[in-house]
Tab-separated table of C-alpha atoms in Angstrom:
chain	number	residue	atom	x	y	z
A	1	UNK	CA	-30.036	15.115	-32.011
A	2	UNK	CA	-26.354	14.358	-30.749
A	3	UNK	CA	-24.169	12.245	-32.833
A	4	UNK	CA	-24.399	8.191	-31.630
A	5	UNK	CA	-22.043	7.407	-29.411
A	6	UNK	CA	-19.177	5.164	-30.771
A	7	UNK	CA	-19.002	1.382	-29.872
A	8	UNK	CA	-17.080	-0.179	-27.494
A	9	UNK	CA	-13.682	-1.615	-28.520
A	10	UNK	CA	-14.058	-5.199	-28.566
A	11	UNK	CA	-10.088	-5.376	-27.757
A	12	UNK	CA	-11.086	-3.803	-24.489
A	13	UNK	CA	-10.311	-5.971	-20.876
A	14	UNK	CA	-13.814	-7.351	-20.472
A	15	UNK	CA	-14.138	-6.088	-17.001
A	16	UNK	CA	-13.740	-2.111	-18.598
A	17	UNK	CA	-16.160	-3.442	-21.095
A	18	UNK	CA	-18.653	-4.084	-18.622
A	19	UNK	CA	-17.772	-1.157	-16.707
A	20	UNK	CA	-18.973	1.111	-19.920
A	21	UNK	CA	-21.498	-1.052	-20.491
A	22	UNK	CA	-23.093	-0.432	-17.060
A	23	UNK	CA	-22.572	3.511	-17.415
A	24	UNK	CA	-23.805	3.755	-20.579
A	25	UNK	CA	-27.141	1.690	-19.440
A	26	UNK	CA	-27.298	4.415	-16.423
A	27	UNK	CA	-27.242	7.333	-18.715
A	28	UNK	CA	-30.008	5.804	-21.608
A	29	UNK	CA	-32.215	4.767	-18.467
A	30	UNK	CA	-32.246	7.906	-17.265
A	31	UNK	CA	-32.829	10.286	-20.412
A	32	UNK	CA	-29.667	12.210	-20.006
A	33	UNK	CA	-26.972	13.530	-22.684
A	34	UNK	CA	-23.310	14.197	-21.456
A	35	UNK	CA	-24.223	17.629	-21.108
A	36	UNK	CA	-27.189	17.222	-18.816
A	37	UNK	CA	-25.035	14.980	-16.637
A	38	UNK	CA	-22.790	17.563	-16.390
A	39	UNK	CA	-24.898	19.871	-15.590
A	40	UNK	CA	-26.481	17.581	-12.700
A	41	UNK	CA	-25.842	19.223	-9.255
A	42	UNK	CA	-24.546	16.014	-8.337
A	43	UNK	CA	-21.536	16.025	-10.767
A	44	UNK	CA	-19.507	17.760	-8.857
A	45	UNK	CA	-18.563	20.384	-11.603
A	46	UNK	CA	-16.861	17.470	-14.123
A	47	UNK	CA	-17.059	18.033	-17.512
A	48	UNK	CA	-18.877	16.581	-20.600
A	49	UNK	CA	-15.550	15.528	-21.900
A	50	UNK	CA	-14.665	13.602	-18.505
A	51	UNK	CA	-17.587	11.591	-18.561
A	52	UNK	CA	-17.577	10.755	-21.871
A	53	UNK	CA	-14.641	9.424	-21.454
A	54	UNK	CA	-15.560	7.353	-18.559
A	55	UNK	CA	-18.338	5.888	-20.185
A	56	UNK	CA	-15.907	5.102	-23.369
A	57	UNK	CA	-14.565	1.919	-22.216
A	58	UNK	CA	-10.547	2.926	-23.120
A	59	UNK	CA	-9.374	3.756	-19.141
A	60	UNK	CA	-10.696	3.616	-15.957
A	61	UNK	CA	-12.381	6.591	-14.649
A	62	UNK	CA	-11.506	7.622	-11.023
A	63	UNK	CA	-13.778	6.882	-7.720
A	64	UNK	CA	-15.263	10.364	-7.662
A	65	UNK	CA	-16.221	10.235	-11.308
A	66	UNK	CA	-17.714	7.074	-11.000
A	67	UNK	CA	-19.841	8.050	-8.486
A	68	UNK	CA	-21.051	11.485	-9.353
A	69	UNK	CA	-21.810	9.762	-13.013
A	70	UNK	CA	-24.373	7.408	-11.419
A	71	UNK	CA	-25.742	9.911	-8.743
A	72	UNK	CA	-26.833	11.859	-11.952
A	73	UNK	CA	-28.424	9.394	-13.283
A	74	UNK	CA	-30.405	8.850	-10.112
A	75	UNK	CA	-28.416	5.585	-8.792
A	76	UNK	CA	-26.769	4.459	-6.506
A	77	UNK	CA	-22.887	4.044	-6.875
A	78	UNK	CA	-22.503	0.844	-5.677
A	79	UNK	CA	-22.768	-1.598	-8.697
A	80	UNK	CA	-20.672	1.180	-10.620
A	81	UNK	CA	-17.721	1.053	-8.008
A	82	UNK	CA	-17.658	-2.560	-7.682
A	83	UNK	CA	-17.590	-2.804	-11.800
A	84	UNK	CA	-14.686	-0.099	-11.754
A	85	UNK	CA	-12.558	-1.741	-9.005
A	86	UNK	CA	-12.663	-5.452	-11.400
A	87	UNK	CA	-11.834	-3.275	-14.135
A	88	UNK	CA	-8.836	-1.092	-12.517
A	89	UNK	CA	-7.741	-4.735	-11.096
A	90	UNK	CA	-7.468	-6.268	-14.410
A	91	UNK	CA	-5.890	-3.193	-16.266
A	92	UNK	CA	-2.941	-3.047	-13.381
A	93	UNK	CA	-2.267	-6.459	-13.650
A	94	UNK	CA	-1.961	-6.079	-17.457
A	95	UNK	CA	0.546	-3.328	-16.742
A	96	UNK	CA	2.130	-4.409	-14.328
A	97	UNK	CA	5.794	-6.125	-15.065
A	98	UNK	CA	6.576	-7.716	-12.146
A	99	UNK	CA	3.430	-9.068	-10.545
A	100	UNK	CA	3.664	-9.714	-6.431
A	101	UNK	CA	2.796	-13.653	-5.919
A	102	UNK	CA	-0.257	-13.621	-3.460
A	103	UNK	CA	0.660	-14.311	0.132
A	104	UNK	CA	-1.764	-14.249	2.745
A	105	UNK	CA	-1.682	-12.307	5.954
A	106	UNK	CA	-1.088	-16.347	7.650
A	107	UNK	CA	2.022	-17.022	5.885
A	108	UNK	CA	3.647	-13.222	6.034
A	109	UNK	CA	7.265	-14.895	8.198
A	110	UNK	CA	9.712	-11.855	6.863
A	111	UNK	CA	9.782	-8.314	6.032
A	112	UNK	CA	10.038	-9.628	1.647
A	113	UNK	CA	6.696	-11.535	2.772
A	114	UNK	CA	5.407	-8.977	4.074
A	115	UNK	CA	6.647	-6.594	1.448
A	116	UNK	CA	5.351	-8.635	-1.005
A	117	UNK	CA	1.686	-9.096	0.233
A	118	UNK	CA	1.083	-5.202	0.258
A	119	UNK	CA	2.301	-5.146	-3.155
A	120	UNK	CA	-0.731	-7.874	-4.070
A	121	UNK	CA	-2.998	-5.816	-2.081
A	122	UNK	CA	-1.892	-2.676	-3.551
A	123	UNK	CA	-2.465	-4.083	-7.322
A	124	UNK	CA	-5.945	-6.506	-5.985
A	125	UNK	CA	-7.236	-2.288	-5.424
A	126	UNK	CA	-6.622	-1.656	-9.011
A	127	UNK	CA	-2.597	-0.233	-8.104
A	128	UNK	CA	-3.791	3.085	-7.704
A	129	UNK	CA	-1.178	5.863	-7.149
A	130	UNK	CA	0.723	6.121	-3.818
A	131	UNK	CA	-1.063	10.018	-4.072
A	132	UNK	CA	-4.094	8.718	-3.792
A	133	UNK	CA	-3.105	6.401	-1.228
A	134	UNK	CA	-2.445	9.513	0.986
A	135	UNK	CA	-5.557	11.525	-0.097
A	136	UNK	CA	-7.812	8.418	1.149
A	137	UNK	CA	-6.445	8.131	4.537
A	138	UNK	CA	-6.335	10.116	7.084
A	139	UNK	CA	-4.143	12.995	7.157
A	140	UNK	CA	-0.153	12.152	8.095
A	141	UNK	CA	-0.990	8.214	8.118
A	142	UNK	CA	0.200	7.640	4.965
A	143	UNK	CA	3.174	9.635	3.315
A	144	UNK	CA	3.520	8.817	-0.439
A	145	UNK	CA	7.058	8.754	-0.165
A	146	UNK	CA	7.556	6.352	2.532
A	147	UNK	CA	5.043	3.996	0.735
A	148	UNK	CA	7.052	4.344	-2.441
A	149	UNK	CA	10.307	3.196	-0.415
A	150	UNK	CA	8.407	0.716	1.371
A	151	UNK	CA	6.918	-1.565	-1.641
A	152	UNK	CA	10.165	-0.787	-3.905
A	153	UNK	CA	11.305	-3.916	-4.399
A	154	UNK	CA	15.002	-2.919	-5.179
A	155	UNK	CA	15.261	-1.232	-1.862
A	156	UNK	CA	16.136	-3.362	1.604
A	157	UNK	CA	12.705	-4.324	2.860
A	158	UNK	CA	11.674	-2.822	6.125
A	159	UNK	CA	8.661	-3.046	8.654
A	160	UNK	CA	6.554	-0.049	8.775
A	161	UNK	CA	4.434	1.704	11.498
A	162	UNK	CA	1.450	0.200	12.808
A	163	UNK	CA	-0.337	3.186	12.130
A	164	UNK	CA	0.808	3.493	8.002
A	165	UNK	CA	0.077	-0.283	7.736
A	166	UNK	CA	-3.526	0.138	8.920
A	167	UNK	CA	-4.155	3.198	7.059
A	168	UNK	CA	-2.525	1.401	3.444
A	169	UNK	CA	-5.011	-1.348	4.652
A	170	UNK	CA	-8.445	0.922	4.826
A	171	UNK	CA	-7.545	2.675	1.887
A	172	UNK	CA	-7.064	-0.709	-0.394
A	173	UNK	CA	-10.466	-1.009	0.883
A	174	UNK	CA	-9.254	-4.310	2.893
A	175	UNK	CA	-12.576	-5.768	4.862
A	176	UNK	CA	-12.001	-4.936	8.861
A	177	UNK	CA	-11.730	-8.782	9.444
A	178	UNK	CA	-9.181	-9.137	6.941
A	179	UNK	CA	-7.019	-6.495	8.546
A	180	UNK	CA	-6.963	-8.117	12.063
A	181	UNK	CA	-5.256	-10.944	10.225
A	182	UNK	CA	-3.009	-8.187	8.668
A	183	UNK	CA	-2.514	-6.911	11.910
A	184	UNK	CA	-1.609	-10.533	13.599
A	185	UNK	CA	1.073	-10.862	11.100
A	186	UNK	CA	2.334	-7.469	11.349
A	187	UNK	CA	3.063	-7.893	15.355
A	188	UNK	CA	4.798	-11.657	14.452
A	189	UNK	CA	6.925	-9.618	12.538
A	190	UNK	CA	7.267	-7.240	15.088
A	191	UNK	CA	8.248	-9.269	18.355
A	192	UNK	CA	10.366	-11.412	16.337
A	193	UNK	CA	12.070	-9.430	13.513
A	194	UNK	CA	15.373	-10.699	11.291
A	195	UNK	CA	18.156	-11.543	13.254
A	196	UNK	CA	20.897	-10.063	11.430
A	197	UNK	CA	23.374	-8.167	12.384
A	198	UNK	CA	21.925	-5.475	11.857
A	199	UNK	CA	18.798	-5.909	13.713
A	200	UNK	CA	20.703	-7.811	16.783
A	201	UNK	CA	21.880	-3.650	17.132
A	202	UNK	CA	18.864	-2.731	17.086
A	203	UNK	CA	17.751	-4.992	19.669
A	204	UNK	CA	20.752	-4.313	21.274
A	205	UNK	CA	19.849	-0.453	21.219
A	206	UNK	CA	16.314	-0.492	21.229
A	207	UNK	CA	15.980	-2.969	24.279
A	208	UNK	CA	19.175	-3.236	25.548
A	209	UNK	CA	19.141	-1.060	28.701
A	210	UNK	CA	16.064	1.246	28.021
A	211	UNK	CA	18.377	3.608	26.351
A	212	UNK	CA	16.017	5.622	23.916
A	213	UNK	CA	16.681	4.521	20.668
A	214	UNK	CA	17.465	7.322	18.103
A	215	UNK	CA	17.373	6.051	14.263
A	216	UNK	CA	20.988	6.774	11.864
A	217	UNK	CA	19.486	9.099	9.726
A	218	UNK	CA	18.614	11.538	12.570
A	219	UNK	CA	22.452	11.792	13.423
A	220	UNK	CA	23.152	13.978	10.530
A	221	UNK	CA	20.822	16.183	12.713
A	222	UNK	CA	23.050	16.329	15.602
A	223	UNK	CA	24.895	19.514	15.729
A	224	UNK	CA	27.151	18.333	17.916
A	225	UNK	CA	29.988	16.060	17.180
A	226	UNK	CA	30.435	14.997	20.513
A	227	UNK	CA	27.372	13.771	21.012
A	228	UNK	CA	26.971	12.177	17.912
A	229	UNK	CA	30.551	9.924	18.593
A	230	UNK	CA	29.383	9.603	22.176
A	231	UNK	CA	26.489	8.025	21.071
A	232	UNK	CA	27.731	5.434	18.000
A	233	UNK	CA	30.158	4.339	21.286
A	234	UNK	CA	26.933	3.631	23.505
A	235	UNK	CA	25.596	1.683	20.491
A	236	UNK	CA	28.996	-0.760	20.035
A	237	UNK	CA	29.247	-0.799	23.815
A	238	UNK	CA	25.652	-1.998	23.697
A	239	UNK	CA	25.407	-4.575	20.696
A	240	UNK	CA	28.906	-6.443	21.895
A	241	UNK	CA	26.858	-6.544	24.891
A	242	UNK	CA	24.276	-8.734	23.403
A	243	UNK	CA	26.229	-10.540	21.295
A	244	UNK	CA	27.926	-12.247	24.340
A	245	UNK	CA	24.427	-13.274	25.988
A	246	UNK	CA	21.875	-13.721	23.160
A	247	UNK	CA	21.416	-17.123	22.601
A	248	UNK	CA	19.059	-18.223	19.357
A	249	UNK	CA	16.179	-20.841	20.752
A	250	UNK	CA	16.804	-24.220	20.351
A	251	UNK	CA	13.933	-24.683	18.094
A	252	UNK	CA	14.319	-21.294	15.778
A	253	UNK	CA	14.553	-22.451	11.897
A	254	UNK	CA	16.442	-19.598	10.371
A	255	UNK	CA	15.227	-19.624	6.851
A	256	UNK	CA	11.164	-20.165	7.674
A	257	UNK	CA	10.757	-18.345	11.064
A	258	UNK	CA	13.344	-15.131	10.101
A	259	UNK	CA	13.738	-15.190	6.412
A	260	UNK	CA	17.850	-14.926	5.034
A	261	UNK	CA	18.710	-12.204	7.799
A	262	UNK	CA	18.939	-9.775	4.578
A	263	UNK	CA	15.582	-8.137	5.866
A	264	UNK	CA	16.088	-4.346	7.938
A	265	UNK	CA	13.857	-3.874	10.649
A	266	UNK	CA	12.946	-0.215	11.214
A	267	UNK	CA	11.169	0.552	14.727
């Protein structure tokens, strides 16, 4: 007979108490040590030590742990998941130092808003790693790196694709409904982003004459000198342009509708 398993910490977050609670209950219901879980052709070749330690109620054990533990015991991973998602919630919000204020897809008005709201949906999905991020949507949706510049919150804030927005969406596990709100917000931001200088050029070179718009970082990958001054001229020639014959509407509120002008837009 196997040593008895050690007691829960009562220091624990509740929600990881109840977690190990549940997975604990799975295991004695079904008759099964560690080892025979392990050995379960539905563990997916984890060890004893891995689920012991999910079942310990110290961290959060991963998705695929979670649900190979419960297909062993003959369950369904459903009550399990939802359990681990509460307790991966409260555990990054514990850890987290500068917690996002919740903003809703309704009142997303700038780039920091809507920087801000992914942040709260990132942590809401228990902050998992910008890694795993990638490795739950679909492949080239959703570079790690670019999400790490996008929800820094010392870097300028910027609009991202449609397409990495939707896939940081599905893999927060945001309901479908919930993302057409998401979506909504996203093209507010995107038919009427910060009028700063900065995007006024933009504008100016994005929409201006049809001219193809080509972004400043891919000039260091012009070979050519010529063409790269030939084409910072087009871009002045084109934003003095619009600065002569773009007129704000008469009913545009600055700080509500387009945040401090301090936001980047990035096409």
């Amino acid at each position: 007979m196997g040593r008895p398993e050690k007691p829960i910490a009562a220091d624990a977050f509740v929600e990881l108490r109840r977690l190990a609670h549940h997975l604990r209950k799975l295991r004695a219901d079904a008759h099964l040590s560690y080892r025979q879980i392990a050995e379960h052709p539905d563990s997916n070749g984890y060890s004893v030590a891995t689920f012991q330690r999910a079942a310990a109620g110290v961290t959060v054990p991963t998705k695929e742990v979670t649900i190979a533990f419960a297909k062993a015991c003959g369950h369904d991973a459903n009550t399990a998941l939802r359990l681990r998602r509460d307790a991966a919630r409260a555990t990054a919000r514990a850890a987290e130092r500068n917690l996002p204020r919740r903003i809703t897809p309704g009142a997303i008005f700038s780039l920091t808003d809507l920087r801000t709201a992914m942040r709260y949906v990132r942590l809401q999905a228990g902050r998992p790693s910008s890694r795993r991020l990638e490795a739950d949507a679909p492949p080239g949706h959703l570079p790690h790196t670019t999400l790490d510049r996008l929800l820094d919150p010392r870097k300028r804030p910027r609009l991202p694709s449609r397409q990495l927005l939707e896939a940081f969406l599905a893999a927060c596990a945001v309901p479908p409904p919930r993302r057409k709100e998401w979506m909504a917000a996203y093209q507010r931001l995107a038919d009427h982003p910060s009028l700063g200088a900065r995007a006024l050029a933009r504008i100016a070179r994005t929409h201006g004459d049809g001219t193809p718009y080509r972004p400043s970082w891919q000039l260091s990958q012009l070979h050519d000198r010529g063409e790269e001054e030939a084409l910072r001229k087009e871009r002045n020639q084109q934003f003095k342009a619009l600065r002569k014959t773009w007129k704000a509407p008469d009913d545009l509120d600055w700080a509500n509708d387009y945040g401090t002008g301090e936001d980047e837009y990035i096409p």
